[in-house]
Amino acid sequence: MKDMKMNDAVSCRRPARLLIRLGCAALAFVLTAGQAFADEGMWLLPLIQKMNGKALKEAGCRLTPEEIYSVNHSSLKDAIVQFGGGCTGEIVSDEGLLLTNHHCGYSSIQKLSSVEHDYLKDGYWAMKCSEELPCPGLTVTFLVSMTDVTESLEKVEKKVRKECEDPAAADGLVAAALKESCEAMEKAVAENTPGCTAEVTSFYNGNAYYLIVYRTFRDVRFVGAPPSSIGKFGADTDNWMWPRHTCDFSMFRVYADKDNMPADYSEDNVPYIPERSLRISLKGVKEGDFTMIMGYPGRTTRFQTSDELEEQLRVNDIRIAARTIRQDIMMDYMLKDPAVKIQYASKYSGSSNGWKKWKGMKLAFARLGIIDRARAEEAEFGAWVDGNAKRKALYGNALADIRTDVECRREATEAYVLASETIGNIELVRFVNASRSKKRPLAPEMYKDYCPALDRDVASAMVSHYRENADGKYSLKEEFDLDSIFHNSVYLSYESYAAADSATLADDPAVAFADAVMDVLWSSYSELRSDDISTVDAEKARKAYTAGLLEWRKGEPSYPDANFTMRLTYGKVLPYSPRDAVLYRHYTTLDGVMEKEDPDNWEFVVPARLKELWKSRDFGAYAMEDGRMPACFLSNNDITGGNSGSPIMNADGELIGLAFDGNWESMSSDVMFEPDLQRCINVDIRYVLFIIDKFGGAGWLLDEMDIVK
């Protein structure tokens, strides 16, 4: 599962107003939950003692909750990081060495690559610290603490409402007071905790809030990665599929200043000394073994209604159609030109990952009856609400109001998604807009990964697709000669842009085209975000519905939707049966790589060196008991995009692999967990170490790791 960026998700919500009525009451229902199921749940770390302590022990975990998450002492959470903007990583040495997925490091590796030094194609291994390559813009973020501030904010709201004489003005005054309180908390952390920032983050659709403190490091260097033929083996064909044989990892190192604090890149910086690093186990896995994953899952929608789920499918269909066209053009150029392949590798990968997931989601929704199951649950919930006057007053209108809001915003939602996925993806338009931004003017590096001919063909196809599908209200009314624009615009290269004077830039043919595109995007977006478009307050309705669900399920384990905050999930190593008479075992081996080899298909090329090692059975200490080389394994841990690169650990908190994907049969898992089908695909840590050591010859990196048998 590749990292799903948040910009792949279109929000049609109003700006949050931080109204927290029902907050503490709803959270109380959560805290009374009984034993949690070991396979489902993305659990909040501060609550694992109350929510999961007993269940963790019974499931086989040999660590205490305090050893997993502690504010006052070193714990497992201190070795887990948010890597970049949408992945997870883990520290595996006391010198700041970090492991994450290959596809998580993909963008950084691509930026460092050139035709002469193609680190995506050929891989890279630093043989000493001085050969580690700086990655401008890449960050690594550690969680310091999470503190429940729901009650504090609730007191602020009660005070404002009590003092407010005009009920009509109360909501606005409450929103302002809550915003001020949150900003004060965040500012106090920044002033009093060196190198830290803080965010007040909402959970359970506004029914709970936590003050989360982070420490972000800005000097991160590329240490090594296998060639894409290993780290991306199977590429799009195998993505989201099992059996899997991808050694999906890359290595980086975190650097700090002389005081071990975050600092901008400097040659004087030194490897970061972490509070905790993970011990690595060579024991391997067997069916039924306890597993746990800690990481930063991005976004789930398990509190959404059937109407919102139907909206998801409609929006995804729009995205799939547009991306199919654009990706075909990109791939055609990439296969013809090695330079273009490097330029567009990360762009294509990011686009195709969501594209394939949404296709799988539609199939899973139909096969598993997701919408009908959601409607059935809503009917039961409605009957429960109607059985009590107090509940009816609190929650009785929630579902109807959400349905009304979805319908009110439907036209604008679909128009914005269509525009952003088509004409909004023309790179020339972005250059024009960036040149007019004081915050982000054009710079030479912006053109490093740009192919004007490819962009011209994308523009032509996207404009045609948009015109064929856009509603008249949002149509691109002007006619443009795209061939002429792409022949004459100075925005096609940094050199011609930099040489142009202001008058030339203002009269450039791409400007009028960019303005027309932005008019369409802005008109649909502004309507989508307008308070006037809907006849209901959807934010309050969603909050009330979630609070109602928590009360209805009182006594059951509950966890909030994923929102890029650190979570714990635990389960075990398991096989699964995707359909009648088919049973997938829980692991794969290097033998499967050789079985899939196809030298005529770039997705399944096997490096000669890897074949030599396989033929000689030179697997060293990393082999299984039967002498074969393990590749990947399955567990039933509950993950989603953002968990890519997360450590999967055994009962002692030792690293046994890296989570990197989900399976095709449970692509609806962001909405409903499917215990019989849902599996997390992990690369076995023994395969990772084997590639570093035997294939890459970078055994010096293993010397700084704590490896146990």
XYZ file of C-alpha atoms in Angstrom:
709
model
C 0.000 0.000 0.000
C 1.628 3.134 -1.105
C 1.315 6.337 0.804
C -1.988 8.007 0.063
C -1.472 11.744 0.121
C -4.155 13.844 1.666
C -4.548 15.877 -1.516
C -6.016 12.735 -3.090
C -8.996 13.233 -0.810
C -11.442 16.000 -1.645
C -13.023 17.579 1.382
C -16.497 19.000 1.038
C -16.771 20.053 4.647
C -17.095 23.506 6.088
C -14.074 24.941 7.885
C -14.034 23.351 11.340
C -15.487 25.543 14.051
C -14.314 23.463 17.036
C -17.736 23.238 18.629
C -17.327 20.517 21.236
C -20.709 19.959 22.858
C -21.204 16.249 23.603
C -17.402 15.883 23.737
C -16.687 14.625 27.234
C -19.849 12.562 27.377
C -19.038 10.828 24.116
C -15.466 10.188 25.169
C -16.688 8.682 28.408
C -18.524 6.034 26.399
C -15.240 5.168 24.721
C -13.346 4.862 27.984
C -15.854 2.387 29.355
C -15.194 0.021 26.482
C -14.471 -3.578 27.291
C -11.877 -5.906 25.859
C -10.825 -4.972 22.334
C -10.730 -7.342 19.394
C -7.107 -8.019 18.539
C -7.484 -7.713 14.778
C -9.498 -4.496 14.373
C -8.612 -1.044 15.644
C -6.301 1.908 15.186
C -5.910 2.668 18.871
C -4.927 5.973 20.469
C -1.693 5.563 22.404
C -2.675 7.457 25.583
C -5.695 5.169 25.963
C -4.108 1.755 25.453
C -3.777 1.136 29.208
C -7.512 1.671 29.736
C -8.740 0.334 26.405
C -6.309 -2.418 25.463
C -4.101 -3.362 28.413
C -5.843 -6.640 29.208
C -6.496 -7.531 25.572
C -2.873 -6.939 24.590
C -1.657 -9.313 27.283
C -4.211 -11.970 26.393
C -3.280 -11.665 22.715
C 0.318 -12.509 23.578
C 2.067 -9.144 23.917
C 4.890 -9.274 26.440
C 5.232 -5.498 26.771
C 3.265 -3.324 29.169
C 1.316 -0.313 27.842
C 3.883 1.918 29.568
C 6.651 0.263 27.546
C 4.716 1.000 24.368
C 3.741 4.600 25.126
C 5.173 6.731 27.899
C 5.555 10.465 28.280
C 8.071 10.328 31.113
C 10.238 7.396 30.030
C 11.697 5.972 26.844
C 9.155 3.769 25.063
C 8.497 2.197 21.669
C 6.789 5.331 20.368
C 10.138 7.169 20.553
C 11.503 4.954 17.768
C 8.567 5.573 15.399
C 8.463 8.626 13.127
C 6.277 10.284 10.593
C 8.400 10.154 7.477
C 7.927 13.040 5.064
C 4.344 14.091 4.519
C 2.526 10.767 4.448
C 4.474 7.697 5.588
C 5.925 6.071 8.681
C 9.500 5.096 9.506
C 11.405 3.576 12.412
C 14.782 4.240 13.977
C 16.934 1.090 13.941
C 20.215 2.253 15.458
C 21.526 4.590 18.116
C 23.006 6.706 15.338
C 19.724 7.827 13.796
C 19.535 5.168 11.060
C 16.008 4.894 9.735
C 14.033 2.318 7.750
C 10.919 3.026 5.716
C 9.389 1.697 2.505
C 11.046 2.104 -0.883
C 7.891 3.780 -2.161
C 7.988 6.185 0.791
C 11.523 7.245 -0.069
C 10.697 7.176 -3.785
C 10.164 10.905 -4.230
C 13.398 11.812 -2.430
C 15.355 9.182 -4.357
C 13.875 10.463 -7.611
C 14.906 14.035 -6.833
C 18.487 12.877 -6.272
C 18.542 10.854 -9.493
C 19.715 11.734 -12.990
C 20.352 9.782 -16.167
C 23.993 9.517 -15.096
C 23.125 8.506 -11.509
C 19.756 6.784 -11.635
C 19.284 5.694 -8.032
C 15.750 4.491 -8.780
C 16.918 2.072 -11.457
C 20.297 1.106 -10.029
C 19.838 1.568 -6.296
C 22.372 3.226 -4.025
C 24.426 2.255 -0.988
C 26.458 4.707 1.052
C 29.577 2.937 2.294
C 30.311 5.551 4.957
C 28.500 8.501 6.527
C 30.203 11.010 4.240
C 28.504 9.331 1.259
C 25.018 9.829 2.660
C 23.119 12.249 0.431
C 21.208 15.291 1.780
C 17.492 15.379 0.916
C 16.337 19.026 0.838
C 12.803 19.429 2.130
C 12.547 15.947 3.652
C 11.567 15.878 7.331
C 11.220 13.275 10.057
C 8.834 13.933 12.950
C 8.814 12.332 16.396
C 5.798 12.222 18.686
C 6.591 13.728 22.092
C 3.216 13.547 23.827
C -0.576 13.510 23.438
C -2.740 15.221 26.066
C -6.524 15.146 26.196
C -7.770 18.761 26.260
C -11.445 18.037 25.551
C -12.611 19.002 29.037
C -10.571 22.192 29.000
C -12.096 23.307 25.715
C -15.553 22.301 26.853
C -15.202 24.644 29.846
C -14.284 27.484 27.495
C -17.396 26.828 25.448
C -19.682 26.651 28.484
C -18.306 29.915 29.829
C -18.838 31.767 26.545
C -22.377 30.464 26.112
C -23.272 31.356 29.679
C -22.055 34.920 29.239
C -23.509 35.400 25.762
C -26.763 37.373 25.765
C -27.533 36.844 22.078
C -28.086 33.141 21.215
C -27.692 33.901 17.505
C -24.148 35.129 18.103
C -23.128 32.316 20.449
C -21.674 29.924 17.866
C -19.404 32.576 16.408
C -18.185 33.695 19.815
C -17.557 30.090 20.865
C -15.567 29.393 17.696
C -13.395 32.456 18.275
C -12.801 31.585 21.933
C -11.901 27.988 21.145
C -9.537 29.038 18.389
C -7.828 31.445 20.793
C -7.518 28.733 23.454
C -6.026 26.233 21.010
C -3.533 28.761 19.687
C -2.510 29.641 23.248
C -1.847 25.967 24.038
C 0.199 25.534 20.874
C 2.163 28.732 21.503
C 2.973 27.700 25.081
C 4.467 24.425 23.844
C 6.585 26.183 21.223
C 7.894 28.645 23.817
C 8.544 26.180 26.618
C 9.639 22.988 24.864
C 12.847 23.357 22.813
C 12.594 22.228 19.206
C 8.914 21.307 19.496
C 5.654 22.328 17.899
C 2.117 21.436 18.884
C -1.281 20.937 17.287
C -4.723 20.671 18.844
C -6.256 17.820 16.839
C -9.865 16.697 16.596
C -11.009 13.081 17.009
C -14.386 11.364 16.678
C -15.659 14.118 14.351
C -15.117 16.853 16.923
C -16.163 14.928 20.022
C -12.654 14.847 21.503
C -9.469 16.940 21.215
C -5.820 16.249 21.979
C -2.876 18.598 22.245
C -0.163 16.715 20.342
C 3.475 17.747 20.708
C 5.953 16.933 17.926
C 9.656 17.377 17.295
C 10.603 17.637 13.600
C 14.091 17.101 12.194
C 14.976 18.860 8.951
C 18.350 17.312 8.069
C 17.582 13.856 6.689
C 20.014 12.046 4.385
C 19.602 9.175 1.950
C 21.639 6.150 2.993
C 20.612 3.394 0.641
C 17.957 1.524 -1.292
C 17.805 -1.458 -3.613
C 17.129 -0.942 -7.328
C 13.465 -0.572 -8.246
C 13.591 -4.068 -9.732
C 13.761 -5.231 -6.087
C 12.211 -2.376 -4.099
C 9.325 -1.951 -6.560
C 9.226 -5.487 -7.961
C 5.815 -6.103 -9.521
C 5.102 -2.351 -9.682
C 1.485 -1.559 -10.605
C 0.546 -5.126 -11.504
C 1.319 -6.467 -8.022
C 0.284 -3.345 -6.120
C -2.436 -4.242 -3.557
C -2.022 -7.935 -4.462
C -1.033 -11.157 -2.737
C 1.146 -13.190 -3.218
C 3.757 -10.417 -3.061
C 7.538 -10.493 -3.497
C 8.584 -6.850 -3.175
C 11.500 -5.897 -0.922
C 9.910 -2.525 -0.265
C 12.439 -0.613 1.846
C 14.807 2.338 1.785
C 17.216 3.755 4.369
C 17.830 7.267 5.614
C 19.619 8.861 8.550
C 18.429 11.667 10.817
C 20.976 14.380 11.621
C 20.930 16.927 14.451
C 23.034 19.801 15.733
C 25.710 19.398 18.412
C 23.001 19.519 21.085
C 21.052 16.677 19.413
C 18.279 19.092 18.402
C 16.602 19.756 15.045
C 18.574 21.976 12.669
C 18.698 22.888 9.007
C 21.208 20.965 6.910
C 24.821 21.664 7.807
C 28.060 19.795 7.291
C 28.601 20.297 11.021
C 25.483 18.303 11.947
C 25.956 14.836 13.429
C 23.828 11.667 13.458
C 20.881 12.017 15.810
C 21.030 10.012 19.038
C 17.467 8.759 19.579
C 15.731 8.077 22.855
C 14.868 4.645 21.512
C 15.771 2.440 18.573
C 14.204 -0.876 17.620
C 15.902 -4.189 18.178
C 15.734 -6.416 15.081
C 14.746 -10.080 15.268
C 15.932 -12.850 12.927
C 13.572 -15.373 14.515
C 11.079 -15.079 11.685
C 7.335 -15.609 11.874
C 4.940 -18.501 11.994
C 1.183 -18.651 11.671
C -0.575 -17.345 14.770
C 2.327 -15.250 16.065
C 1.386 -12.006 17.839
C 2.117 -8.849 15.829
C 1.715 -5.155 16.445
C 2.196 -2.125 14.230
C 2.733 1.481 15.261
C 2.528 4.256 12.726
C 0.632 7.136 11.208
C -2.468 5.873 9.366
C -3.771 8.635 7.128
C -7.516 8.568 6.660
C -10.370 6.168 7.315
C -14.100 6.835 7.059
C -15.642 4.311 9.412
C -18.032 6.865 10.893
C -19.407 7.917 7.490
C -23.009 7.361 6.463
C -24.282 5.393 3.479
C -24.961 8.659 1.633
C -21.364 9.759 2.140
C -20.106 6.358 1.016
C -22.141 6.577 -2.178
C -20.598 10.002 -2.722
C -17.143 8.428 -2.345
C -17.868 5.988 -5.158
C -19.194 8.707 -7.475
C -16.155 10.898 -6.857
C -13.786 7.967 -7.295
C -15.299 7.164 -10.684
C -14.506 10.709 -11.814
C -10.928 10.371 -10.606
C -10.404 6.958 -12.181
C -11.578 8.102 -15.617
C -9.316 11.173 -15.652
C -6.269 9.406 -14.250
C -6.568 6.543 -16.726
C -6.115 8.981 -19.589
C -3.343 10.988 -17.963
C -1.396 7.961 -16.747
C -1.466 6.320 -20.180
C 0.159 9.419 -21.667
C 2.747 9.589 -18.887
C 3.666 5.921 -19.213
C 3.998 6.176 -22.991
C 6.558 8.962 -22.623
C 8.306 7.249 -19.709
C 8.874 4.031 -21.630
C 10.284 5.916 -24.608
C 12.764 8.147 -22.764
C 14.880 7.223 -19.695
C 15.148 10.899 -18.692
C 11.371 11.305 -18.702
C 11.015 8.061 -16.772
C 13.091 9.569 -13.971
C 11.258 12.912 -14.160
C 7.789 11.389 -13.900
C 8.437 8.257 -11.831
C 7.171 9.735 -8.576
C 4.293 11.622 -10.211
C 3.086 8.497 -11.964
C 3.462 6.313 -8.890
C 1.492 8.700 -6.691
C -1.312 8.939 -9.227
C -1.576 5.251 -10.082
C -1.611 4.155 -6.446
C -4.851 5.975 -5.732
C -6.264 5.008 -9.144
C -5.852 1.291 -8.485
C -7.082 1.533 -4.902
C -10.290 3.265 -5.995
C -10.910 0.633 -8.654
C -10.491 -2.081 -6.043
C -12.698 -0.201 -3.615
C -15.593 -0.124 -6.080
C -15.339 -3.877 -6.638
C -15.122 -4.562 -2.899
C -18.096 -2.326 -2.128
C -20.206 -4.342 -4.555
C -18.874 -7.762 -3.571
C -19.195 -7.196 0.170
C -22.436 -5.186 0.099
C -20.884 -2.250 1.947
C -23.609 0.294 1.195
C -26.442 -2.084 2.122
C -24.677 -2.991 5.364
C -24.257 0.690 6.199
C -27.942 1.338 5.537
C -28.932 -1.603 7.731
C -26.808 -0.278 10.574
C -28.333 3.187 10.170
C -31.809 1.686 10.366
C -30.919 -0.043 13.638
C -29.353 3.156 14.943
C -32.459 5.128 13.978
C -34.724 2.712 15.807
C -32.552 3.019 18.913
C -32.630 6.815 18.711
C -36.415 6.890 18.282
C -36.859 4.776 21.404
C -35.886 7.617 23.735
C -36.962 11.263 23.671
C -33.610 12.578 24.895
C -31.708 10.602 22.258
C -34.134 11.776 19.607
C -33.485 15.397 20.545
C -29.715 14.912 20.395
C -29.336 12.613 17.394
C -32.695 12.396 15.644
C -31.918 14.727 12.732
C -28.279 13.765 12.187
C -28.657 11.232 9.364
C -31.222 13.291 7.492
C -29.097 16.421 7.773
C -26.019 14.615 6.451
C -28.050 13.291 3.515
C -29.315 16.794 2.792
C -25.812 18.252 2.890
C -24.433 15.614 0.523
C -27.162 16.334 -1.992
C -26.820 20.099 -1.643
C -23.103 19.895 -2.364
C -23.191 17.129 -4.939
C -23.019 19.272 -8.063
C -20.192 21.442 -6.752
C -18.314 18.432 -5.340
C -18.330 16.544 -8.617
C -17.485 19.677 -10.592
C -14.489 20.456 -8.422
C -13.172 16.897 -8.507
C -13.508 16.759 -12.286
C -11.718 20.091 -12.736
C -8.924 19.325 -10.281
C -8.276 15.869 -11.765
C -8.222 17.125 -15.367
C -7.375 20.734 -16.234
C -6.049 21.285 -12.715
C -3.327 18.725 -13.455
C -1.761 20.684 -16.325
C 1.723 21.620 -15.176
C 1.992 24.735 -17.351
C -0.990 26.185 -15.491
C 0.826 25.594 -12.211
C 3.928 27.384 -13.470
C 1.910 30.449 -14.435
C 0.170 30.546 -11.070
C 3.404 29.984 -9.163
C 5.097 32.843 -11.001
C 2.460 35.208 -9.671
C 2.806 34.013 -6.100
C 5.013 36.041 -3.786
C 5.284 33.060 -1.494
C 6.440 30.600 -4.159
C 7.940 32.204 -7.285
C 9.328 30.017 -10.039
C 12.744 28.512 -9.373
C 15.059 26.392 -11.544
C 14.423 23.223 -9.536
C 10.722 23.388 -10.401
C 11.608 22.541 -14.003
C 13.901 19.630 -13.180
C 11.056 17.138 -13.533
C 9.147 18.755 -16.392
C 8.652 17.554 -19.967
C 6.808 20.184 -22.083
C 5.844 17.692 -24.817
C 4.271 15.338 -22.281
C 2.453 18.223 -20.609
C 1.150 19.410 -23.987
C -0.396 16.010 -24.692
C -1.816 15.824 -21.173
C -3.288 19.316 -21.566
C -4.968 18.425 -24.842
C -6.441 15.217 -23.443
C -7.536 16.780 -20.154
C -9.214 19.767 -21.799
C -11.097 17.421 -24.140
C -12.149 15.140 -21.297
C -13.242 18.091 -19.183
C -15.316 19.626 -21.980
C -17.043 16.294 -22.583
C -17.989 15.816 -18.935
C -18.345 19.239 -17.308
C -21.731 20.713 -16.555
C -22.497 23.916 -18.474
C -22.381 25.941 -15.278
C -18.712 25.061 -14.834
C -17.708 24.754 -18.481
C -14.417 26.006 -19.884
C -16.073 28.533 -22.164
C -13.090 29.956 -24.026
C -11.464 28.140 -26.936
C -7.686 27.840 -26.787
C -5.085 26.811 -29.335
C -3.008 24.572 -27.094
C -0.436 23.827 -29.794
C 0.211 27.538 -30.152
C 0.359 28.066 -26.389
C 2.870 25.258 -25.920
C 4.911 26.512 -28.853
C 5.112 30.160 -27.799
C 4.898 30.338 -23.993
C 7.997 31.488 -22.124
C 6.825 29.442 -19.136
C 7.966 26.191 -20.765
C 11.511 26.549 -19.405
C 13.112 28.408 -16.555
C 15.609 30.042 -18.910
C 12.957 31.636 -21.123
C 10.883 32.601 -18.091
C 13.837 34.221 -16.320
C 14.801 36.169 -19.467
C 11.308 37.623 -19.959
C 10.318 41.065 -18.705
C 7.077 41.744 -16.830
C 5.195 42.866 -19.936
C 6.131 39.691 -21.794
C 5.040 37.548 -18.870
C 1.720 39.357 -18.601
C 0.984 38.906 -22.319
C 2.117 35.282 -22.485
C -0.486 33.056 -24.191
C -0.412 30.638 -21.254
C -1.695 33.328 -18.880
C -5.179 33.580 -20.372
C -5.434 29.791 -20.436
C -4.316 29.511 -16.811
C -6.802 32.205 -15.779
C -9.648 30.331 -17.456
C -8.672 27.096 -15.719
C -8.413 28.797 -12.341
C -11.783 30.491 -12.826
C -13.378 27.063 -13.233
C -11.541 25.597 -10.262
C -12.276 28.545 -8.033
C -15.953 28.800 -8.927
C -16.605 25.146 -8.078
C -14.401 25.194 -4.981
C -15.870 28.411 -3.562
C -19.377 27.088 -4.072
C -18.426 23.803 -2.454
C -17.048 25.567 0.609
C -19.861 28.091 0.890
C -22.080 27.998 3.967
C -24.962 29.092 1.776
C -24.977 26.037 -0.489
C -26.396 23.729 2.186
C -29.579 24.134 4.184
C -28.160 22.326 7.230
C -25.137 22.509 9.515
C -23.393 19.324 8.391
C -20.553 19.696 10.866
C -22.958 19.555 13.797
C -24.810 16.659 12.181
C -21.666 14.571 11.741
C -20.568 15.311 15.267
C -23.983 14.352 16.649
C -24.114 11.161 14.577
C -20.683 10.080 15.813
C -21.604 10.877 19.415
C -24.784 8.872 18.959
C -22.886 5.886 17.601
C -20.515 5.997 20.569
C -23.426 6.018 23.007
C -25.255 3.279 21.090
C -22.141 1.099 21.199
C -21.362 1.856 24.822
C -19.294 -0.947 26.296
C -17.798 -1.915 22.941
C -14.237 -1.002 21.959
C -14.080 2.114 19.868
C -11.337 4.094 18.206
C -11.460 7.304 16.136
C -10.973 7.454 12.401
C -7.377 7.695 11.252
C -6.132 11.274 10.854
C -2.323 11.007 10.531
C -1.793 10.696 14.280
C 0.193 7.816 15.759
C -1.814 4.666 16.391
C -1.287 1.106 17.581
C -2.828 -1.921 15.891
C -2.298 -5.500 16.978
C -3.172 -8.910 15.606
C -1.363 -11.993 14.393
C 0.254 -13.686 11.415
C -2.503 -15.306 9.360
C -3.224 -16.767 5.923
C -6.576 -16.163 4.225
C -8.962 -17.568 1.658
C -9.999 -15.016 -0.995
C -12.595 -17.271 -2.634
C -13.898 -20.818 -2.711
C -11.207 -23.525 -2.806
C -8.356 -20.985 -2.741
C -6.114 -20.662 0.316
C -3.171 -18.259 0.483
C -0.439 -19.230 2.910
C 0.957 -16.516 5.167
C 4.390 -16.069 3.563
C 6.270 -15.930 0.263
C 9.893 -16.651 -0.603
C 12.559 -15.568 -3.047
C 11.581 -18.574 -5.168
C 8.458 -16.644 -6.130
C 10.536 -13.759 -7.462
C 12.205 -16.142 -9.895
C 8.853 -17.652 -10.865
C 7.511 -14.207 -11.734
C 10.594 -13.103 -13.655
C 9.877 -11.643 -17.099
C 12.880 -9.923 -18.725
C 10.571 -8.360 -21.323
C 8.377 -6.663 -18.727
C 10.003 -3.825 -16.747
C 7.809 -4.623 -13.745
C 9.249 -8.136 -13.357
C 12.920 -7.842 -14.287
C 15.205 -9.611 -11.796
C 18.768 -8.295 -11.264
C 21.512 -10.707 -12.265
C 23.172 -10.408 -8.849
C 19.973 -11.480 -7.077
C 19.653 -14.501 -9.367
C 23.236 -15.478 -8.592
C 22.591 -15.333 -4.851
C 19.416 -17.366 -5.265
C 21.093 -20.043 -7.354
C 23.973 -20.378 -4.894
C 21.555 -20.364 -1.919
C 23.885 -17.807 -0.341
C 21.354 -16.522 2.189
C 23.543 -16.478 5.286
C 21.830 -15.958 8.638
C 18.698 -14.654 6.932
C 17.378 -17.987 5.604
C 14.363 -19.847 6.940
C 14.823 -23.154 8.731
C 14.291 -25.030 5.471
C 17.041 -23.009 3.770
C 14.787 -20.814 1.640
C 14.909 -17.017 1.622
C 11.755 -15.397 3.062
C 10.265 -12.449 1.181
C 6.949 -11.196 2.592
C 4.318 -12.266 5.103
C 0.709 -11.547 6.039
C -0.862 -10.310 9.267
C -4.356 -9.149 10.147
C -3.267 -5.782 11.545
C -5.632 -2.902 10.838
C -3.796 -0.379 8.628
C -4.372 2.143 5.872
C -2.413 4.624 3.763
C 0.136 6.425 5.923
C 1.076 3.160 7.636
C 3.454 2.501 4.749
C 6.881 1.954 6.282
C 5.450 1.169 9.716
C 7.335 -1.360 11.806
C 5.593 -4.663 12.389
C 6.880 -6.040 15.679
C 6.680 -9.253 17.653
C 5.477 -9.747 21.215
C 8.723 -8.280 22.587
C 8.570 -5.148 20.437
C 11.322 -6.399 18.110
C 11.233 -5.497 14.436
C 10.205 -8.422 12.209
C 9.202 -6.511 9.077
C 7.882 -3.381 7.408
C 4.211 -2.918 6.530
C 3.795 -1.810 2.940
C 0.465 -2.849 1.456
C -3.056 -4.127 1.877
C -4.760 -6.899 -0.083
C -7.098 -6.509 -3.057
C -10.004 -8.430 -1.550
C -10.450 -5.901 1.294
C -10.145 -2.595 -0.541
C -13.216 -1.374 1.345
C -11.278 -1.610 4.605
C -11.123 2.147 5.154
C -14.886 1.936 5.639
C -15.405 -1.463 7.243
C -12.892 -3.907 8.671
C -13.274 -7.391 7.175
C -11.759 -9.882 9.663
C -11.860 -12.871 7.331
C -10.349 -11.046 4.369
C -8.369 -8.032 5.530
C -4.618 -8.541 5.576
C -1.568 -6.355 5.949
C 1.316 -7.238 3.605
C 4.753 -6.937 5.190
C 8.266 -7.340 3.854
C 10.172 -9.749 6.102
C 13.047 -7.978 7.872
C 15.284 -10.922 6.976
C 14.800 -10.148 3.284
C 15.636 -6.492 3.978
C 18.860 -7.370 5.810
C 19.798 -9.909 3.145
C 19.482 -7.266 0.416
C 21.508 -4.720 2.408
C 24.223 -7.215 3.266
C 24.512 -9.855 0.549
C 23.137 -7.930 -2.432
C 24.201 -4.369 -1.618
C 27.444 -5.147 0.178
C 26.594 -2.532 2.815
C 27.047 -4.769 5.824
C 28.600 -1.880 7.744
C 25.071 -0.594 8.281
C 24.093 -3.800 10.049
C 26.983 -3.328 12.460
C 25.194 -0.422 14.121
C 21.899 -2.323 14.448
C 20.903 -4.437 17.445
C 20.129 -7.765 15.745
C 19.031 -10.802 17.761
C 18.325 -14.400 16.765
